[in-house]
Amino acid sequence: MAEPEFTATGVRIARRLRSLTRAGRVRISDGRLELLTSYGSEIDSAPVRAVRASRPLLGPADRALADLNGNRYSLTLGAADPAPGESGPPAARRFVEAVRRAAGRGG
């Protein structure tokens, strides 16, 4: 198995108004985007080419949107990348760039 192209922990994952996990994981590896609970159970996954990722026009800078398999998920990542040596989720902007890069749509 190859090294993940993107990974984030401590991510709040919600669908509509329902929070699915407050400490989930997001991983892009082998051409797939996976949304996982804090225990590693899969919430949803899809090939990166079939995923739409964006930042909302209005709202906090730490939020990203991901459309997978007809479901829209709200991901709350960090507003800024954590300082070197500190733990924490990467910026939402980096997530959107990673999805586009993995799908071959540029960064």
Coordinates of C-alpha atoms in Angstrom, one line a residue:
M1 CA 0.0 0.0 0.0
A2 CA 1.4 3.4 -1.0
E3 CA 1.9 6.3 1.4
P4 CA -1.3 8.4 1.7
E5 CA -1.3 11.5 -0.4
F6 CA -3.3 13.4 2.2
T7 CA -4.3 12.6 5.7
A8 CA -6.0 14.6 8.5
T9 CA -7.1 13.6 11.9
G10 CA -9.4 15.4 14.4
V11 CA -11.8 16.3 11.7
R12 CA -15.5 17.0 12.4
I13 CA -17.5 15.3 9.7
A14 CA -21.2 16.2 9.3
R15 CA -23.9 15.5 6.8
R16 CA -26.7 18.1 6.6
L17 CA -27.3 19.0 10.3
R18 CA -26.1 15.7 11.7
S19 CA -22.6 15.4 13.1
L20 CA -21.2 11.9 12.2
T21 CA -18.0 12.3 14.2
R22 CA -16.1 15.0 15.9
A23 CA -12.7 13.5 15.7
G24 CA -12.7 11.7 12.3
R25 CA -10.1 11.1 9.7
V26 CA -9.9 12.1 6.1
R27 CA -7.5 10.2 3.9
I28 CA -6.6 10.3 0.2
S29 CA -4.7 7.1 -0.8
D30 CA -4.5 5.0 -4.0
G31 CA -6.9 7.3 -5.9
R32 CA -9.7 7.1 -3.2
L33 CA -11.0 9.6 -0.7
E34 CA -12.0 8.0 2.6
L35 CA -14.0 9.5 5.4
L36 CA -13.4 7.5 8.6
T37 CA -14.6 7.7 12.2
S38 CA -12.1 8.1 15.0
Y39 CA -12.3 4.3 15.4
G40 CA -11.4 3.7 11.7
S41 CA -14.9 2.7 10.6
E42 CA -15.7 3.9 7.1
I43 CA -18.3 6.6 6.8
D44 CA -18.0 6.9 3.0
S45 CA -15.4 6.6 0.3
A46 CA -15.2 7.2 -3.4
P47 CA -12.7 7.5 -6.2
V48 CA -11.1 10.9 -6.1
R49 CA -12.1 11.6 -9.7
A50 CA -15.8 11.3 -8.6
V51 CA -15.4 13.7 -5.7
R52 CA -16.1 17.4 -5.7
A53 CA -14.3 19.4 -3.0
S54 CA -14.7 23.1 -2.3
R55 CA -14.7 25.7 0.3
P56 CA -18.0 27.5 1.1
L57 CA -18.3 31.0 -0.1
L58 CA -19.4 32.2 3.2
G59 CA -18.5 30.8 6.6
P60 CA -15.5 29.9 8.6
A61 CA -12.1 29.4 6.9
D62 CA -11.7 26.0 8.6
R63 CA -14.6 24.4 6.7
A64 CA -14.6 22.4 3.4
L65 CA -17.4 20.6 1.5
A66 CA -17.0 17.2 -0.1
D67 CA -19.6 15.6 -2.4
L68 CA -19.2 11.8 -2.4
N69 CA -21.7 9.3 -3.8
G70 CA -24.5 11.9 -3.9
N71 CA -24.0 13.0 -0.3
R72 CA -22.6 16.3 0.7
Y73 CA -20.3 16.3 3.8
S74 CA -19.2 19.3 5.8
L75 CA -15.6 18.8 7.0
T76 CA -14.2 21.1 9.7
L77 CA -10.5 21.1 9.5
G78 CA -8.0 23.6 10.8
A79 CA -8.2 27.3 9.8
A80 CA -4.4 27.3 9.4
D81 CA -1.8 24.5 9.1
P82 CA -0.5 23.5 12.6
A83 CA 2.9 24.8 13.6
P84 CA 5.8 22.4 12.8
G85 CA 6.0 19.7 15.5
E86 CA 2.4 20.3 16.7
S87 CA -0.5 18.0 16.1
G88 CA -3.8 19.1 14.5
P89 CA -5.7 19.0 11.3
P90 CA -4.3 20.7 8.2
A91 CA -6.0 23.7 6.7
A92 CA -9.2 23.2 4.7
R93 CA -7.5 24.9 1.7
R94 CA -4.9 22.1 1.7
F95 CA -7.6 19.4 1.6
V96 CA -9.3 21.0 -1.4
E97 CA -5.9 21.3 -3.2
A98 CA -5.1 17.7 -2.4
V99 CA -8.4 16.4 -3.9
R100 CA -7.8 18.4 -7.1
R101 CA -4.2 17.3 -7.4
A102 CA -5.1 13.6 -6.8
A103 CA -7.9 13.8 -9.4
G104 CA -5.5 15.4 -12.0
R105 CA -7.4 18.7 -12.0
G106 CA -4.5 20.8 -11.0
G107 CA -3.8 22.5 -7.6

